[in-house]
């Protein structure tokens, strides 16, 4: 259920031993903040529209860093997805959240991280029954160090060319939102990587 900022701190996360709820920022169709909701409840069908971010990092050869989500994740475990994605804390800027989570999940501090627009989507996850109703802020940048993933968050990583991604995407499961965010970020990706990379 949606809560107000005043009551957000009082609400407990479902599950034993978790001291504080993880709250997300609810938004309207224009991306304006309208309240907060607990993370899991925001993803239960039909879903509440909330702020999110997606990061795409590339190496100096123009290869995209993918991550395979850890098997312990409650949402879309074990599937491949973009470099990093997540949700800002209420009041946290999407840029700050993107940099923070990329470091937390992958041990990387992105270089030349730049905004790449926004995209709004509604993607149900058939496996879990959860729904991604997101107003997603996109970011592109460079990974200039080897990733050091947190195994609780990331099961595996891979740098792929555009051609290798197409082959992998046809053969193994990817997150429901992956192609939507990738396609929305392509203009900024091409600007970063150049035409020769094929994105």
Short mmCIF file of N, CA and C in Angstrom, two decimals:
data_model
loop_
_atom_site.label_atom_id
_atom_site.label_comp_id
_atom_site.label_asym_id
_atom_site.label_seq_id
_atom_site.Cartn_x
_atom_site.Cartn_y
_atom_site.Cartn_z
N UNK A 1 0.85 -1.20 0.00
CA UNK A 1 0.00 0.00 0.00
C UNK A 1 0.87 1.24 0.00
N UNK A 2 0.45 2.29 -0.71
CA UNK A 2 1.22 3.53 -0.68
C UNK A 2 1.24 4.10 0.73
N UNK A 3 2.33 4.74 1.09
CA UNK A 3 2.43 5.41 2.38
C UNK A 3 2.93 6.82 2.13
N UNK A 4 2.81 7.65 3.14
CA UNK A 4 3.35 9.00 3.04
C UNK A 4 4.77 9.00 3.58
N UNK A 5 5.58 10.01 3.24
CA UNK A 5 6.93 10.06 3.81
C UNK A 5 6.92 10.02 5.34
N UNK A 6 5.89 10.62 5.95
CA UNK A 6 5.83 10.64 7.41
C UNK A 6 5.65 9.26 8.01
N UNK A 7 4.91 8.40 7.31
CA UNK A 7 4.67 7.07 7.86
C UNK A 7 5.63 6.02 7.33
N UNK A 8 6.44 6.39 6.33
CA UNK A 8 7.32 5.42 5.69
C UNK A 8 8.27 4.78 6.67
N UNK A 9 8.83 5.57 7.57
CA UNK A 9 9.83 5.05 8.49
C UNK A 9 9.21 4.08 9.50
N UNK A 10 7.90 4.18 9.70
CA UNK A 10 7.25 3.30 10.68
C UNK A 10 6.93 1.93 10.11
N UNK A 11 6.91 1.80 8.75
CA UNK A 11 6.44 0.56 8.17
C UNK A 11 7.53 -0.48 8.11
N UNK A 12 7.21 -1.68 8.53
CA UNK A 12 8.21 -2.75 8.54
C UNK A 12 8.22 -3.54 7.25
N UNK A 13 9.38 -3.97 6.84
CA UNK A 13 9.51 -4.82 5.64
C UNK A 13 8.98 -6.19 5.96
N UNK A 14 8.18 -6.82 5.05
CA UNK A 14 7.68 -8.14 5.36
C UNK A 14 8.82 -9.13 5.47
N UNK A 15 8.81 -9.91 6.51
CA UNK A 15 9.88 -10.90 6.71
C UNK A 15 10.56 -10.68 8.03
N UNK A 16 10.92 -11.78 8.66
CA UNK A 16 11.51 -11.71 9.99
C UNK A 16 12.92 -11.14 9.92
N UNK A 17 13.26 -10.38 10.94
CA UNK A 17 14.63 -9.94 11.12
C UNK A 17 15.03 -8.74 10.28
N UNK A 18 14.15 -8.22 9.43
CA UNK A 18 14.50 -7.05 8.64
C UNK A 18 14.01 -5.82 9.40
N UNK A 19 14.93 -4.95 9.85
CA UNK A 19 14.53 -3.89 10.75
C UNK A 19 13.78 -2.75 10.07
N UNK A 20 14.04 -2.48 8.80
CA UNK A 20 13.46 -1.28 8.19
C UNK A 20 13.02 -1.58 6.77
N UNK A 21 11.89 -0.99 6.40
CA UNK A 21 11.38 -1.17 5.05
C UNK A 21 12.31 -0.50 4.03
N UNK A 22 12.39 -1.09 2.83
CA UNK A 22 13.04 -0.42 1.70
C UNK A 22 11.94 0.32 0.95
N UNK A 23 12.05 1.63 0.91
CA UNK A 23 10.99 2.44 0.33
C UNK A 23 11.39 2.93 -1.06
N UNK A 24 10.41 2.96 -1.94
CA UNK A 24 10.59 3.48 -3.29
C UNK A 24 9.79 4.77 -3.45
N UNK A 25 10.19 5.57 -4.43
CA UNK A 25 9.52 6.82 -4.72
C UNK A 25 8.45 6.58 -5.79
N UNK A 26 7.20 6.83 -5.45
CA UNK A 26 6.12 6.73 -6.42
C UNK A 26 6.06 8.02 -7.24
N UNK A 27 5.74 7.86 -8.53
CA UNK A 27 5.70 9.02 -9.42
C UNK A 27 4.43 8.98 -10.27
N UNK A 28 4.11 10.13 -10.87
CA UNK A 28 3.03 10.17 -11.85
C UNK A 28 3.62 9.93 -13.24
N UNK A 29 2.78 10.00 -14.25
CA UNK A 29 3.22 9.68 -15.61
C UNK A 29 4.26 10.66 -16.14
N UNK A 30 4.37 11.84 -15.52
CA UNK A 30 5.37 12.82 -15.93
C UNK A 30 6.65 12.71 -15.11
N UNK A 31 6.69 11.74 -14.19
CA UNK A 31 7.88 11.55 -13.38
C UNK A 31 7.93 12.41 -12.13
N UNK A 32 6.82 13.04 -11.76
CA UNK A 32 6.78 13.86 -10.54
C UNK A 32 6.52 12.97 -9.33
N UNK A 33 7.24 13.20 -8.26
CA UNK A 33 7.07 12.41 -7.04
C UNK A 33 5.70 12.66 -6.44
N UNK A 34 5.00 11.56 -6.09
CA UNK A 34 3.67 11.69 -5.49
C UNK A 34 3.54 10.93 -4.17
N UNK A 35 4.61 10.25 -3.74
CA UNK A 35 4.54 9.51 -2.48
C UNK A 35 5.61 8.44 -2.44
N UNK A 36 5.44 7.50 -1.51
CA UNK A 36 6.37 6.38 -1.38
C UNK A 36 5.60 5.10 -1.16
N UNK A 37 6.27 3.97 -1.40
CA UNK A 37 5.68 2.67 -1.12
C UNK A 37 6.80 1.70 -0.80
N UNK A 38 6.48 0.68 -0.03
CA UNK A 38 7.45 -0.36 0.29
C UNK A 38 7.77 -1.13 -1.00
N UNK A 39 9.02 -1.54 -1.14
CA UNK A 39 9.53 -2.08 -2.40
C UNK A 39 8.72 -3.26 -2.93
N UNK A 40 8.49 -4.27 -2.12
CA UNK A 40 7.79 -5.46 -2.61
C UNK A 40 6.34 -5.13 -2.98
N UNK A 41 5.68 -4.32 -2.16
CA UNK A 41 4.27 -4.00 -2.46
C UNK A 41 4.16 -3.20 -3.76
N UNK A 42 5.17 -2.38 -4.07
CA UNK A 42 5.15 -1.61 -5.31
C UNK A 42 5.25 -2.50 -6.54
N UNK A 43 5.81 -3.70 -6.37
CA UNK A 43 5.99 -4.62 -7.49
C UNK A 43 4.90 -5.69 -7.58
N UNK A 44 3.98 -5.72 -6.63
CA UNK A 44 2.91 -6.71 -6.69
C UNK A 44 1.82 -6.22 -7.64
N UNK A 45 1.27 -7.16 -8.42
CA UNK A 45 0.29 -6.81 -9.46
C UNK A 45 -0.85 -5.99 -8.87
N UNK A 46 -1.29 -4.97 -9.58
CA UNK A 46 -0.89 -4.55 -10.93
C UNK A 46 0.37 -3.68 -10.97
N UNK A 47 0.98 -3.42 -9.82
CA UNK A 47 2.19 -2.60 -9.75
C UNK A 47 1.87 -1.13 -9.55
N UNK A 48 2.76 -0.44 -8.83
CA UNK A 48 2.64 1.00 -8.62
C UNK A 48 3.78 1.68 -9.39
N UNK A 49 3.47 2.73 -10.12
CA UNK A 49 4.48 3.40 -10.92
C UNK A 49 5.51 4.06 -9.99
N UNK A 50 6.78 3.68 -10.16
CA UNK A 50 7.82 4.18 -9.27
C UNK A 50 9.08 4.52 -10.05
N UNK A 51 9.95 5.29 -9.40
CA UNK A 51 11.18 5.74 -10.03
C UNK A 51 12.23 4.62 -9.98
N UNK A 52 12.96 4.46 -11.09
CA UNK A 52 14.00 3.45 -11.17
C UNK A 52 15.14 4.01 -12.03
N UNK A 53 16.23 3.25 -12.12
CA UNK A 53 17.33 3.65 -13.00
C UNK A 53 17.93 2.40 -13.64
N UNK A 54 18.55 2.58 -14.78
CA UNK A 54 19.29 1.51 -15.47
C UNK A 54 20.61 2.08 -15.97
N UNK A 55 21.68 1.32 -15.73
CA UNK A 55 23.03 1.73 -16.10
C UNK A 55 23.57 0.80 -17.18
N UNK A 56 24.23 1.38 -18.18
CA UNK A 56 24.92 0.63 -19.23
C UNK A 56 26.37 1.11 -19.26
N UNK A 57 27.30 0.23 -18.86
CA UNK A 57 28.72 0.57 -18.89
C UNK A 57 29.42 -0.22 -19.98
N UNK A 58 30.39 0.43 -20.61
CA UNK A 58 31.13 -0.16 -21.73
C UNK A 58 32.62 -0.09 -21.45
N UNK A 59 33.35 -1.07 -22.00
CA UNK A 59 34.81 -0.99 -21.92
C UNK A 59 35.33 -0.16 -23.10
N UNK A 60 36.64 -0.03 -23.20
CA UNK A 60 37.21 0.85 -24.23
C UNK A 60 37.10 0.26 -25.63
N UNK A 61 36.72 -1.02 -25.73
CA UNK A 61 36.45 -1.64 -27.04
C UNK A 61 34.98 -1.50 -27.44
N UNK A 62 34.18 -0.83 -26.60
CA UNK A 62 32.77 -0.65 -26.92
C UNK A 62 31.92 -1.85 -26.58
N UNK A 63 32.42 -2.74 -25.70
CA UNK A 63 31.63 -3.90 -25.28
C UNK A 63 30.82 -3.55 -24.04
N UNK A 64 29.58 -4.03 -24.01
CA UNK A 64 28.66 -3.77 -22.90
C UNK A 64 28.91 -4.76 -21.77
N UNK A 65 28.95 -4.24 -20.54
CA UNK A 65 29.06 -5.07 -19.35
C UNK A 65 27.66 -5.54 -18.94
N UNK A 66 27.43 -6.83 -19.03
CA UNK A 66 26.18 -7.45 -18.57
C UNK A 66 26.40 -8.05 -17.19
N UNK A 67 25.31 -8.18 -16.45
CA UNK A 67 25.36 -8.97 -15.22
C UNK A 67 24.25 -10.01 -15.25
N UNK A 68 24.56 -11.17 -14.65
CA UNK A 68 23.51 -12.18 -14.39
C UNK A 68 23.10 -12.03 -12.94
N UNK A 69 21.83 -11.78 -12.74
CA UNK A 69 21.32 -11.52 -11.39
C UNK A 69 21.49 -12.75 -10.51
N UNK A 70 21.86 -12.53 -9.27
CA UNK A 70 22.11 -13.63 -8.34
C UNK A 70 20.85 -14.48 -8.16
N UNK A 71 21.06 -15.75 -7.90
CA UNK A 71 19.93 -16.67 -7.74
C UNK A 71 19.08 -16.35 -6.52
N UNK A 72 19.64 -15.63 -5.55
CA UNK A 72 18.91 -15.29 -4.34
C UNK A 72 18.02 -14.07 -4.46
N UNK A 73 18.03 -13.39 -5.62
CA UNK A 73 17.20 -12.20 -5.78
C UNK A 73 15.72 -12.59 -5.80
N UNK A 74 14.88 -11.78 -5.13
CA UNK A 74 13.45 -12.12 -5.10
C UNK A 74 12.78 -11.84 -6.44
N UNK A 75 13.37 -10.99 -7.26
CA UNK A 75 12.78 -10.60 -8.54
C UNK A 75 13.76 -10.96 -9.66
N UNK A 76 13.29 -11.73 -10.63
CA UNK A 76 14.09 -12.09 -11.81
C UNK A 76 15.46 -12.68 -11.46
N UNK A 77 15.50 -13.70 -10.58
CA UNK A 77 16.80 -14.29 -10.23
C UNK A 77 17.39 -15.08 -11.39
N UNK A 78 18.70 -15.05 -11.50
CA UNK A 78 19.42 -15.90 -12.45
C UNK A 78 19.34 -15.49 -13.90
N UNK A 79 18.72 -14.35 -14.20
CA UNK A 79 18.63 -13.93 -15.60
C UNK A 79 19.66 -12.85 -15.88
N UNK A 80 20.03 -12.69 -17.14
CA UNK A 80 20.98 -11.67 -17.55
C UNK A 80 20.26 -10.34 -17.70
N UNK A 81 21.00 -9.26 -17.46
CA UNK A 81 20.42 -7.94 -17.61
C UNK A 81 21.53 -6.93 -17.86
N UNK A 82 21.15 -5.65 -17.90
CA UNK A 82 22.13 -4.60 -18.14
C UNK A 82 23.08 -4.48 -16.94
N UNK A 83 24.06 -3.60 -17.05
CA UNK A 83 25.13 -3.50 -16.07
C UNK A 83 24.60 -3.41 -14.65
N UNK A 84 23.65 -2.55 -14.43
CA UNK A 84 23.09 -2.36 -13.09
C UNK A 84 21.73 -1.70 -13.23
N UNK A 85 20.81 -2.07 -12.37
CA UNK A 85 19.53 -1.38 -12.32
C UNK A 85 19.02 -1.41 -10.89
N UNK A 86 18.16 -0.48 -10.58
CA UNK A 86 17.65 -0.42 -9.21
C UNK A 86 16.75 0.78 -9.02
N UNK A 87 16.62 1.19 -7.76
CA UNK A 87 15.69 2.25 -7.40
C UNK A 87 16.38 3.26 -6.49
N UNK A 88 16.23 4.55 -6.78
CA UNK A 88 16.73 5.55 -5.82
C UNK A 88 15.94 5.47 -4.52
N UNK A 89 16.60 5.80 -3.43
CA UNK A 89 15.87 6.01 -2.18
C UNK A 89 15.01 7.26 -2.35
N UNK A 90 13.89 7.36 -1.62
CA UNK A 90 13.10 8.60 -1.70
C UNK A 90 13.97 9.81 -1.43
N UNK A 91 13.95 10.77 -2.35
CA UNK A 91 14.74 11.99 -2.21
C UNK A 91 16.15 11.90 -2.77
N UNK A 92 16.61 10.70 -3.14
CA UNK A 92 17.95 10.53 -3.71
C UNK A 92 17.89 10.77 -5.22
N UNK A 93 18.86 11.46 -5.77
CA UNK A 93 18.83 11.69 -7.21
C UNK A 93 19.11 10.38 -7.95
N UNK A 94 18.48 10.18 -9.12
CA UNK A 94 18.75 8.96 -9.89
C UNK A 94 20.24 8.80 -10.23
N UNK A 95 20.92 9.90 -10.53
CA UNK A 95 22.35 9.83 -10.86
C UNK A 95 23.14 9.29 -9.68
N UNK A 96 22.89 9.82 -8.49
CA UNK A 96 23.60 9.36 -7.29
C UNK A 96 23.28 7.90 -7.01
N UNK A 97 22.02 7.51 -7.18
CA UNK A 97 21.64 6.12 -6.94
C UNK A 97 22.32 5.17 -7.93
N UNK A 98 22.40 5.59 -9.19
CA UNK A 98 23.03 4.76 -10.21
C UNK A 98 24.50 4.53 -9.89
N UNK A 99 25.21 5.59 -9.50
CA UNK A 99 26.62 5.45 -9.15
C UNK A 99 26.78 4.60 -7.89
N UNK A 100 25.92 4.82 -6.91
CA UNK A 100 25.99 4.07 -5.64
C UNK A 100 25.79 2.59 -5.87
N UNK A 101 24.72 2.23 -6.58
CA UNK A 101 24.41 0.80 -6.75
C UNK A 101 25.42 0.11 -7.66
N UNK A 102 25.94 0.80 -8.66
CA UNK A 102 26.97 0.18 -9.51
C UNK A 102 28.18 -0.19 -8.67
N UNK A 103 28.53 0.68 -7.73
CA UNK A 103 29.67 0.37 -6.85
C UNK A 103 29.32 -0.75 -5.88
N UNK A 104 28.12 -0.71 -5.31
CA UNK A 104 27.72 -1.74 -4.35
C UNK A 104 27.64 -3.12 -5.00
N UNK A 105 27.07 -3.20 -6.20
CA UNK A 105 26.87 -4.49 -6.84
C UNK A 105 28.12 -5.02 -7.53
N UNK A 106 28.89 -4.11 -8.16
CA UNK A 106 29.97 -4.54 -9.05
C UNK A 106 31.36 -4.05 -8.64
N UNK A 107 31.44 -3.28 -7.56
CA UNK A 107 32.73 -2.76 -7.13
C UNK A 107 33.34 -1.80 -8.13
N UNK A 108 32.52 -1.17 -8.95
CA UNK A 108 32.98 -0.25 -9.99
C UNK A 108 32.49 1.16 -9.72
N UNK A 109 33.35 2.13 -9.98
CA UNK A 109 32.93 3.53 -10.02
C UNK A 109 32.91 3.95 -11.49
N UNK A 110 31.73 4.15 -12.05
CA UNK A 110 31.65 4.46 -13.49
C UNK A 110 32.40 5.74 -13.85
N UNK A 111 33.00 5.74 -15.03
CA UNK A 111 33.62 6.95 -15.58
C UNK A 111 32.68 7.56 -16.63
N UNK A 112 32.71 8.88 -16.72
CA UNK A 112 31.91 9.60 -17.71
C UNK A 112 30.44 9.19 -17.68
N UNK A 113 29.92 8.92 -16.50
CA UNK A 113 28.51 8.52 -16.40
C UNK A 113 27.64 9.71 -16.81
N UNK A 114 26.74 9.46 -17.76
CA UNK A 114 25.92 10.53 -18.32
C UNK A 114 24.47 10.09 -18.43
N UNK A 115 23.57 11.05 -18.28
CA UNK A 115 22.15 10.77 -18.44
C UNK A 115 21.85 10.41 -19.88
N UNK A 116 20.93 9.47 -20.06
CA UNK A 116 20.58 8.99 -21.40
C UNK A 116 19.07 8.97 -21.62
N UNK A 117 18.36 9.83 -20.90
CA UNK A 117 16.91 9.91 -21.08
C UNK A 117 16.15 9.09 -20.06
N UNK A 118 14.85 8.98 -20.30
CA UNK A 118 13.97 8.18 -19.44
C UNK A 118 13.08 7.32 -20.31
N UNK A 119 12.55 6.27 -19.72
CA UNK A 119 11.58 5.42 -20.41
C UNK A 119 10.59 4.91 -19.36
N UNK A 120 9.33 4.86 -19.76
CA UNK A 120 8.27 4.37 -18.88
C UNK A 120 7.76 3.05 -19.44
N UNK A 121 7.64 2.03 -18.58
CA UNK A 121 7.17 0.73 -19.07
C UNK A 121 6.40 -0.02 -18.00
N UNK A 122 5.71 -1.06 -18.47
CA UNK A 122 4.94 -1.96 -17.61
C UNK A 122 5.29 -3.37 -18.06
N UNK A 123 6.14 -4.06 -17.30
CA UNK A 123 6.58 -5.40 -17.67
C UNK A 123 6.28 -6.40 -16.56
N UNK A 124 5.27 -7.25 -16.74
CA UNK A 124 5.05 -8.33 -15.78
C UNK A 124 6.16 -9.38 -15.89
N UNK A 125 6.52 -9.99 -14.78
CA UNK A 125 7.49 -11.08 -14.78
C UNK A 125 6.70 -12.38 -14.59
N UNK A 126 6.58 -13.19 -15.65
CA UNK A 126 5.74 -14.39 -15.56
C UNK A 126 6.19 -15.35 -14.47
N UNK A 127 7.48 -15.44 -14.22
CA UNK A 127 7.99 -16.42 -13.25
C UNK A 127 7.56 -16.08 -11.82
N UNK A 128 7.63 -14.80 -11.45
CA UNK A 128 7.35 -14.42 -10.06
C UNK A 128 5.96 -13.84 -9.87
N UNK A 129 5.34 -13.38 -10.96
CA UNK A 129 4.06 -12.69 -10.84
C UNK A 129 4.20 -11.23 -10.47
N UNK A 130 5.45 -10.76 -10.27
CA UNK A 130 5.67 -9.36 -9.93
C UNK A 130 5.60 -8.51 -11.21
N UNK A 131 5.37 -7.21 -11.02
CA UNK A 131 5.18 -6.31 -12.15
C UNK A 131 6.13 -5.12 -12.02
N UNK A 132 6.81 -4.81 -13.11
CA UNK A 132 7.66 -3.63 -13.17
C UNK A 132 6.87 -2.49 -13.82
N UNK A 133 6.34 -1.62 -12.98
CA UNK A 133 5.71 -0.37 -13.44
C UNK A 133 6.72 0.72 -13.13
N UNK A 134 7.54 1.08 -14.11
CA UNK A 134 8.67 1.95 -13.78
C UNK A 134 8.78 3.17 -14.69
N UNK A 135 9.21 4.25 -14.05
CA UNK A 135 9.66 5.46 -14.74
C UNK A 135 11.17 5.43 -14.58
N UNK A 136 11.87 5.00 -15.64
CA UNK A 136 13.27 4.59 -15.53
C UNK A 136 14.20 5.65 -16.11
N UNK A 137 15.16 6.07 -15.29
CA UNK A 137 16.20 7.02 -15.70
C UNK A 137 17.39 6.22 -16.22
N UNK A 138 17.84 6.53 -17.42
CA UNK A 138 18.89 5.76 -18.09
C UNK A 138 20.23 6.49 -17.99
N UNK A 139 21.30 5.69 -17.84
CA UNK A 139 22.65 6.24 -17.74
C UNK A 139 23.62 5.38 -18.53
N UNK A 140 24.57 6.02 -19.19
CA UNK A 140 25.62 5.31 -19.90
C UNK A 140 26.97 5.84 -19.41
N UNK A 141 27.98 4.96 -19.47
CA UNK A 141 29.30 5.37 -19.04
C UNK A 141 30.32 4.29 -19.34
N UNK A 142 31.52 4.48 -18.81
CA UNK A 142 32.62 3.56 -19.05
C UNK A 142 32.96 2.78 -17.79
N UNK A 143 33.34 1.52 -17.98
CA UNK A 143 33.89 0.69 -16.91
C UNK A 143 35.38 0.58 -17.18
N UNK A 144 36.18 1.25 -16.38
CA UNK A 144 37.62 1.29 -16.64
C UNK A 144 38.41 0.45 -15.64
N UNK A 145 37.71 -0.43 -14.93
CA UNK A 145 38.36 -1.39 -14.03
C UNK A 145 37.59 -2.69 -14.12
N UNK A 146 38.23 -3.78 -13.70
CA UNK A 146 37.55 -5.08 -13.72
C UNK A 146 36.47 -5.10 -12.64
N UNK A 147 35.29 -5.64 -12.95
CA UNK A 147 34.24 -5.72 -11.93
C UNK A 147 34.63 -6.69 -10.81
N UNK A 148 34.19 -6.35 -9.61
CA UNK A 148 34.36 -7.22 -8.44
C UNK A 148 32.98 -7.41 -7.82
N UNK A 149 32.19 -8.30 -8.40
CA UNK A 149 30.78 -8.39 -8.02
C UNK A 149 30.56 -8.87 -6.59
N UNK A 150 29.50 -8.33 -5.98
CA UNK A 150 28.99 -8.84 -4.71
C UNK A 150 28.18 -10.10 -5.04
N UNK A 151 28.59 -11.28 -4.56
CA UNK A 151 27.89 -12.51 -4.96
C UNK A 151 26.43 -12.58 -4.50
N UNK A 152 26.05 -11.78 -3.52
CA UNK A 152 24.64 -11.76 -3.11
C UNK A 152 23.77 -11.01 -4.11
N UNK A 153 24.40 -10.20 -4.95
CA UNK A 153 23.66 -9.41 -5.92
C UNK A 153 23.85 -9.91 -7.36
N UNK A 154 25.06 -10.38 -7.67
CA UNK A 154 25.44 -10.67 -9.05
C UNK A 154 26.02 -12.08 -9.13
N UNK A 155 25.42 -12.91 -10.03
CA UNK A 155 25.90 -14.27 -10.21
C UNK A 155 27.06 -14.39 -11.18
N UNK A 156 27.13 -13.49 -12.15
CA UNK A 156 28.18 -13.56 -13.17
C UNK A 156 28.18 -12.24 -13.93
N UNK A 157 29.27 -11.97 -14.63
CA UNK A 157 29.35 -10.80 -15.49
C UNK A 157 29.97 -11.21 -16.82
N UNK A 158 29.74 -10.40 -17.85
CA UNK A 158 30.34 -10.64 -19.16
C UNK A 158 30.36 -9.33 -19.93
N UNK A 159 31.46 -9.08 -20.66
CA UNK A 159 31.52 -7.99 -21.62
C UNK A 159 31.17 -8.56 -22.99
N UNK A 160 30.22 -7.94 -23.68
CA UNK A 160 29.77 -8.46 -24.97
C UNK A 160 29.72 -7.37 -26.03
N UNK A 161 30.02 -7.75 -27.26
CA UNK A 161 29.80 -6.87 -28.41
C UNK A 161 28.31 -6.89 -28.74
N UNK A 162 27.90 -6.01 -29.64
CA UNK A 162 26.49 -5.99 -30.06
C UNK A 162 26.10 -7.33 -30.68
N UNK A 163 26.98 -7.90 -31.49
CA UNK A 163 26.70 -9.20 -32.11
C UNK A 163 26.62 -10.32 -31.09
N UNK A 164 27.52 -10.32 -30.13
CA UNK A 164 27.51 -11.36 -29.08
C UNK A 164 26.27 -11.23 -28.22
N UNK A 165 25.82 -10.00 -27.97
CA UNK A 165 24.60 -9.80 -27.19
C UNK A 165 23.41 -10.39 -27.91
N UNK A 166 23.29 -10.14 -29.22
CA UNK A 166 22.15 -10.67 -29.98
C UNK A 166 22.09 -12.19 -29.90
N UNK A 167 23.25 -12.82 -29.99
CA UNK A 167 23.31 -14.29 -29.91
C UNK A 167 22.93 -14.77 -28.51
N UNK A 168 23.48 -14.13 -27.48
CA UNK A 168 23.19 -14.53 -26.11
C UNK A 168 21.72 -14.32 -25.79
N UNK A 169 21.17 -13.17 -26.25
CA UNK A 169 19.77 -12.86 -25.96
C UNK A 169 18.83 -13.89 -26.56
N UNK A 170 19.23 -14.48 -27.69
CA UNK A 170 18.40 -15.50 -28.34
C UNK A 170 18.50 -16.86 -27.63
N UNK A 171 19.51 -17.05 -26.81
CA UNK A 171 19.79 -18.38 -26.25
C UNK A 171 19.50 -18.51 -24.76
N UNK A 172 19.61 -17.43 -23.98
CA UNK A 172 19.46 -17.54 -22.53
C UNK A 172 18.49 -16.49 -22.02
N UNK A 173 17.91 -16.71 -20.83
CA UNK A 173 16.91 -15.75 -20.32
C UNK A 173 17.53 -14.41 -19.93
N UNK A 174 16.82 -13.34 -20.30
CA UNK A 174 17.17 -11.98 -19.90
C UNK A 174 15.99 -11.39 -19.12
N UNK A 175 16.25 -10.33 -18.38
CA UNK A 175 15.19 -9.66 -17.64
C UNK A 175 14.13 -9.13 -18.60
N UNK A 176 12.89 -9.05 -18.11
CA UNK A 176 11.77 -8.63 -18.95
C UNK A 176 11.96 -7.21 -19.47
N UNK A 177 12.66 -6.37 -18.71
CA UNK A 177 12.81 -4.96 -19.08
C UNK A 177 14.04 -4.69 -19.94
N UNK A 178 14.91 -5.68 -20.14
CA UNK A 178 16.22 -5.42 -20.74
C UNK A 178 16.14 -4.75 -22.10
N UNK A 179 15.40 -5.31 -23.04
CA UNK A 179 15.38 -4.75 -24.38
C UNK A 179 14.73 -3.37 -24.42
N UNK A 180 13.75 -3.14 -23.55
CA UNK A 180 13.10 -1.83 -23.49
C UNK A 180 14.10 -0.75 -23.09
N UNK A 181 14.88 -1.02 -22.02
CA UNK A 181 15.82 0.00 -21.57
C UNK A 181 17.00 0.13 -22.53
N UNK A 182 17.45 -0.99 -23.10
CA UNK A 182 18.55 -0.92 -24.07
C UNK A 182 18.15 -0.08 -25.29
N UNK A 183 16.98 -0.37 -25.84
CA UNK A 183 16.55 0.38 -27.03
C UNK A 183 16.40 1.86 -26.73
N UNK A 184 15.88 2.19 -25.53
CA UNK A 184 15.70 3.60 -25.18
C UNK A 184 17.05 4.31 -25.01
N UNK A 185 18.07 3.56 -24.58
CA UNK A 185 19.38 4.16 -24.33
C UNK A 185 20.28 4.19 -25.57
N UNK A 186 19.86 3.53 -26.65
CA UNK A 186 20.75 3.38 -27.82
C UNK A 186 21.33 4.69 -28.36
N UNK A 187 20.55 5.78 -28.48
CA UNK A 187 21.17 7.01 -29.00
C UNK A 187 22.37 7.47 -28.16
N UNK A 188 22.23 7.43 -26.85
CA UNK A 188 23.34 7.83 -25.98
C UNK A 188 24.47 6.81 -26.03
N UNK A 189 24.13 5.54 -26.19
CA UNK A 189 25.16 4.49 -26.29
C UNK A 189 25.99 4.71 -27.56
N UNK A 190 25.32 5.01 -28.67
CA UNK A 190 26.05 5.25 -29.92
C UNK A 190 26.95 6.48 -29.80
N UNK A 191 26.47 7.49 -29.10
CA UNK A 191 27.28 8.69 -28.91
C UNK A 191 28.54 8.38 -28.10
N UNK A 192 28.39 7.49 -27.11
CA UNK A 192 29.53 7.13 -26.26
C UNK A 192 30.50 6.20 -26.97
N UNK A 193 29.98 5.19 -27.68
CA UNK A 193 30.84 4.12 -28.22
C UNK A 193 31.25 4.34 -29.66
N UNK A 194 30.53 5.22 -30.37
CA UNK A 194 30.84 5.44 -31.79
C UNK A 194 30.15 4.43 -32.69
N UNK A 195 30.05 4.74 -33.97
CA UNK A 195 29.34 3.88 -34.91
C UNK A 195 29.99 2.52 -35.09
N UNK A 196 31.32 2.47 -34.92
CA UNK A 196 32.03 1.22 -35.21
C UNK A 196 31.62 0.09 -34.26
N UNK A 197 31.13 0.43 -33.05
CA UNK A 197 30.77 -0.60 -32.08
C UNK A 197 29.47 -1.31 -32.46
N UNK A 198 28.66 -0.71 -33.31
CA UNK A 198 27.48 -1.40 -33.82
C UNK A 198 26.25 -1.34 -32.95
N UNK A 199 26.22 -0.47 -31.96
CA UNK A 199 25.04 -0.41 -31.10
C UNK A 199 23.93 0.44 -31.73
#
